[in-house]
Amino acid sequence: MFTTAPPLADVQIAPTSFWGRRRTINRLRTIPGQLKLLRETGQIAALKPDYPGVRHRFWDSDCGKWIEAAWSELAGGGEDPEIRAGAEEIQAGLAGAQEEDGYLQSHVRWDRTPNGTWWSGTGRRWENMLESHELYSMGHVIEGLCAQAENGLGRDGLAIAQRMVDLMWKEFGPEGRPWWDGHAEIEMALFRLSRLTGDPRAADLARGFVDHHGPEGMIPAELAELKRRPEDYGCWRNERSFDYWQASRPLREETALVGHAVRALYLCCGATDQMLAGDETLREPLARIWDSAIHRRMHVTGGLGAHPEGERMGQDYDLPDERAYCETCASIALARWARRLLDDRLEGEYGDILELTLHNAVLSGVSLDGMSYHYSNPTATHPHDTRDKEHFRRTRAPWFGVACCPPNVARTLAQLGTLACSTSAGQACFHLYLPGTFRLGGILWRVETGLPCHGRTVVTVTESSTTPVDVRLRIPGWTEAPTLTVNGVPMAITPGTYATISRTWVAGDRVVLDLPMTVQRLHAHPKVRQHAGQVAVRRGPLIWCLEQEDHGADLADLALPDDAPVDYVPGEGPDGLGILTAIGTRTVASAREPGGPLYATRPPQREAVNLRFIPYAVWGNRSAGEMRVWVRRDP
Amino acid sequence: MFTTAPPLADVQIAPTSFWGRRRTINRLRTIPGQLKLLRETGQIAALKPDYPGVRHRFWDSDCGKWIEAAWSELAGGGEDPEIRAGAEEIQAGLAGAQEEDGYLQSHVRWDRTPNGTWWSGTGRRWENMLESHELYSMGHVIEGLCAQAENGLGRDGLAIAQRMVDLMWKEFGPEGRPWWDGHAEIEMALFRLSRLTGDPRAADLARGFVDHHGPEGMIPAELAELKRRPEDYGCWRNERSFDYWQASRPLREETALVGHAVRALYLCCGATDQMLAGDETLREPLARIWDSAIHRRMHVTGGLGAHPEGERMGQDYDLPDERAYCETCASIALARWARRLLDDRLEGEYGDILELTLHNAVLSGVSLDGMSYHYSNPTATHPHDTRDKEHFRRTRAPWFGVACCPPNVARTLAQLGTLACSTSAGQACFHLYLPGTFRLGGILWRVETGLPCHGRTVVTVTESSTTPVDVRLRIPGWTEAPTLTVNGVPMAITPGTYATISRTWVAGDRVVLDLPMTVQRLHAHPKVRQHAGQVAVRRGPLIWCLEQEDHGADLADLALPDDAPVDYVPGEGPDGLGILTAIGTRTVASAREPGGPLYATRPPQREAVNLRFIPYAVWGNRSAGEMRVWVRRDP
């Protein structure tokens, strides 16, 4: 392992910056707002035996993610009595819900549902490896508990985690039976716990879950049940394959990111943890899967999961716009996977993808006021869209029946500091440029930056180092003629790589990185049938989109000619990130009225129109109108 | 009523012509092949009590449609012992399955399914007006029985129909309860029966089913049940409205064609029968609904039903390509509706739509060998399409679990003669030009035509008339400078209208109609977001498409520039209908290989490519590759 994340407290992000504002809203509104909702919708009450309703199978995981957000925010953003009280309350609830032998799932413990289907939960332990989400929920709880201890905020949670490990060791350890969870997550959690506590059993269990994952780890009785009652398995019915659970073949034989996008990406995160812990047999398979995900199956926003059916990955180059799923959790998982890979190797592409998905597909998942969420983040919306209205909305919802995404966004924003950089003895690696202070490689760096809107970043050394420290700076792939100076002396650098500056640093040393930002038109690979003849617009790390709010209805009717200059206008737009303007074309207004012929032998007449692009990250914050990322090149 | 259809025997279509070949295949392969399948898959055996399997709710309707095809073919195409034996066998089966009081549905009679859901059938009579399909099935049986008697092939079937009317009169007549069927069809059947037998009760019942259709005719207990168990109602769940059953409002208040496309169109057919029988209150509502269907909700092929969810109509201008449903039955229903409207008024548009849908969306439903069928007829296909594989196939299937479309195609082809023309005293109306002989307005006409490939049609009078006969000739909307001569004397005519020639005809009189055919590019209304910047190609009545067979994969990558001439090459293509050729463009082959960047800042390089369009009617007859109707205008 090349580097690891610094403690959260070692990164302080300036509150007035772009990301700082998002983090402030996360702390002041999102995290407290979610606590209120967890109280109101039953997740916290469900941790007690007298909860009068029926518990959802995943509810404990929402609690786990929320305490992870809370402890992370307390560590990185400082004390807050309300957040701390919430974390302690939930953690006490989880301790109380845990059974004598360490088992923890409130639904299985208290909701005996003898008539439940296999799909909705049988109410019994370890009966449905594919859909019970038992280890998934325990994984999120363990991660939440780790966040407390990792940041020196108390070690009481570790006892709960440790008892779960004791139980798993008995059930699934060397003396137990092979097992894996249909929704990966436990693998990441156990590697994290093992790094924290040094308990080798946790890492061994995680390795087992990764290594057994696939057809050989299937329980014959479950397989038979699945085949007998396919009607209980929406996902199985849609796919007729085990790809949904990444179980058609062992991970080491997999060639693509397949099936349910979040499950697939969480499994890759866990397997990457295993690789980082020394298992080189996973390097080649993970590289193949990454390659398929990033180079053939990723939306231009960094979203993953082409199809609503099974919330899953499509085939290569199959990237619908209106119907794209692109679950917020999948983009968060992609960011976390990319960040893990950077701990292995400073590949420019890993950093570019981390940046892309955080700035676009992840941020799209939460409103500017921090109080509502997208579950799905498509690249176009239209009111005639026919998808399931629970998960597809043109405006964000305050909560969901399956509320996985909201607390996932909250913990991710709270952990932004550890996603942005990494460190080891004599190493300070900057993956994202956030304004603030960073303690990396033993010394404190101050970063000032105009990103994501302006390309100048200045890194100033505030303390001298006694030994050489290698500073590694990511040069994004989207910039074309970047320059780097160290105390005014230019250095040759290449976009899409990391630049290394090795020296013994003296307080006041100043590194200036200029990343010129031009507006770029992105053309999808010719095999992407959904985007033939269209372009997406990128400026720096941001992907841009058109909204009905600025253009009226019928956005598909707009075109951006190849020769139309696109200009950046700072300060405007829903979040003040600026807008892009261009003179495009559209059908003359009268031809857009209903009443004309449905099919005409003459093309509709066109006229010039002012186009206003806003950052994709902030779509849907003004109205529920249409939105489009991909725009036709020609009239 | 302006005209009615002539007896089927009065139209003889030349067997060597385009439609003649289709009709020969229908007689020699489709109808006998379906009889074999009805025997093998249980529909006929199910008419006996000892059938060992579980009967599908709609199976009796398949039998009804097949005997309608059989009797129609025997009437129009002449005697055939195998077809006659089949019709008699099934008719005897239906008589045997009918209960003492006239009730006929083999599933309800013999499959008592106490655990059945409301959706799949309770096994009891009249318990589920929305989904039981009881009257739908009886309607198709009645239509089949009518076809026998209408054509002088025996009146024994009428006794079965009459007993059904007796039962319905008791249950739903003036002394019964209000009722309507969630899948319209019974209305058409009863008006047809009433015209045949003169029984006013049949027409009164039909009027009741039309007039009660909607929320006021709902049974309160059923409404409550529907709201209590929405999970049993896929269609309800997807829509959250009664539009699916055309029941959100009374038909007279409806403003658009809504919900399940086939149900909606069958209801319009029945309501048009009611209007033709004198109910003027339906004229205005039906005109509104027609307008919405044809001018805002119809695919360019004459297909209806934008969405697979609920097999239903989309919103105005919502016309997806790959995901379009366009059920074969819906296009058949549209043709039958248009033909009914022509009996009311010779509006050019009714004839144009009749022609369009028969030549494209209906013919697409059956293979060239007459032995396999499309259920859904989208305007593009791609192997990555994620829809339900039962109904969406890129090659036709020999049969379906719900086999409504195949016998519907068979009866429609067998009845082509009565769809093509109409008559009354002193009137001979030609809606479609088919080569052959037509006895209309009291005299016999011979028609020779090059349609659908060449635009010259010659109508010759073979018998003199003693009194004046008005000949009314449809001048299609797709032609631009048509000419008409009567015995060499030109007459002024207008595309999209009917031309009338009034004279006392003398044997040897000769009418020559020239309908120049150019290749036209059709542009969808600018509100159709799915086809912005694209064209469909039309020549005469045919819509054309591209297939992978001729171009390799990635058809979305092809473009037809506005200035590229498109030439007609006769004789080629899967059915010898000819092809259209043009020099278009596509991305250079190397850029289409996997491996290049998923998103590139430079547009892919393009090169010229030969485009070959084939008629949409014959797509999917060579391979299971991609198909596209809409092509981008520009590179």
CSV table of N, CA and C in Angstrom, one decimal, chain B residues 179-180 187-188 191 205-214 250-252 267 270-272 274 279 282:
chain,number,residue,atom,x,y,z
B,179,TRP,N,-73.0,-2.9,-16.3
B,179,TRP,CA,-71.8,-3.7,-16.4
B,179,TRP,C,-71.0,-3.2,-17.7
B,180,TRP,N,-69.8,-3.3,-17.6
B,180,TRP,CA,-69.0,-3.2,-18.9
B,180,TRP,C,-67.7,-4.0,-18.7
B,187,GLU,N,-68.8,-5.0,-27.5
B,187,GLU,CA,-69.6,-4.0,-28.2
B,187,GLU,C,-69.7,-4.2,-29.7
B,188,MET,N,-68.5,-4.3,-30.3
B,188,MET,CA,-68.4,-4.6,-31.7
B,188,MET,C,-69.2,-5.9,-32.1
B,191,PHE,N,-73.1,-5.4,-31.9
B,191,PHE,CA,-73.6,-4.6,-33.0
B,191,PHE,C,-73.6,-5.4,-34.3
B,205,LEU,N,-77.8,-4.1,-25.7
B,205,LEU,CA,-76.7,-4.5,-24.8
B,205,LEU,C,-75.4,-3.8,-25.1
B,206,ALA,N,-75.1,-3.8,-26.4
B,206,ALA,CA,-73.9,-3.1,-26.8
B,206,ALA,C,-73.9,-1.7,-26.4
B,207,ARG,N,-75.0,-1.0,-26.6
B,207,ARG,CA,-75.1,0.4,-26.2
B,207,ARG,C,-74.9,0.6,-24.7
B,208,GLY,N,-75.4,-0.4,-24.0
B,208,GLY,CA,-75.3,-0.3,-22.5
B,208,GLY,C,-73.8,-0.5,-22.1
B,209,PHE,N,-73.1,-1.4,-22.8
B,209,PHE,CA,-71.7,-1.6,-22.4
B,209,PHE,C,-70.9,-0.3,-22.8
B,210,VAL,N,-71.2,0.3,-23.9
B,210,VAL,CA,-70.5,1.6,-24.2
B,210,VAL,C,-70.9,2.7,-23.2
B,211,ASP,N,-72.2,2.8,-23.0
B,211,ASP,CA,-72.6,3.9,-22.2
B,211,ASP,C,-72.2,3.8,-20.7
B,212,HIS,N,-72.2,2.6,-20.2
B,212,HIS,CA,-71.8,2.4,-18.8
B,212,HIS,C,-70.3,2.4,-18.6
B,213,HIS,N,-69.5,2.3,-19.7
B,213,HIS,CA,-68.1,2.2,-19.6
B,213,HIS,C,-67.5,3.4,-19.0
B,214,GLY,N,-66.8,3.3,-17.9
B,214,GLY,CA,-66.3,4.4,-17.2
B,214,GLY,C,-66.5,4.3,-15.7
B,250,PRO,N,-66.3,9.0,-18.4
B,250,PRO,CA,-67.1,8.4,-19.5
B,250,PRO,C,-66.6,8.7,-20.9
B,251,LEU,N,-66.8,7.8,-21.8
B,251,LEU,CA,-66.2,8.0,-23.1
B,251,LEU,C,-66.6,9.3,-23.7
B,252,ARG,N,-67.8,9.8,-23.5
B,252,ARG,CA,-68.2,11.0,-24.1
B,252,ARG,C,-67.5,12.3,-23.6
B,267,LEU,N,-62.8,-0.3,-28.0
B,267,LEU,CA,-63.9,0.5,-27.5
B,267,LEU,C,-64.3,1.6,-28.5
B,270,GLY,N,-66.3,-0.1,-31.2
B,270,GLY,CA,-67.7,-0.4,-30.8
B,270,GLY,C,-68.5,0.9,-30.7
B,271,ALA,N,-67.9,1.9,-30.2
B,271,ALA,CA,-68.6,3.2,-30.1
B,271,ALA,C,-68.9,3.8,-31.5
B,272,THR,N,-68.0,3.5,-32.4
B,272,THR,CA,-68.3,4.0,-33.8
B,272,THR,C,-69.4,3.2,-34.4
B,274,GLN,N,-71.9,2.2,-32.7
B,274,GLN,CA,-73.0,2.8,-32.1
B,274,GLN,C,-73.4,4.1,-32.8
B,279,ASP,N,-76.3,6.9,-33.1
B,279,ASP,CA,-76.1,7.7,-31.9
B,279,ASP,C,-75.1,8.9,-32.2
B,282,LEU,N,-72.0,10.5,-30.0
B,282,LEU,CA,-70.7,9.9,-29.9
B,282,LEU,C,-69.8,10.6,-31.0
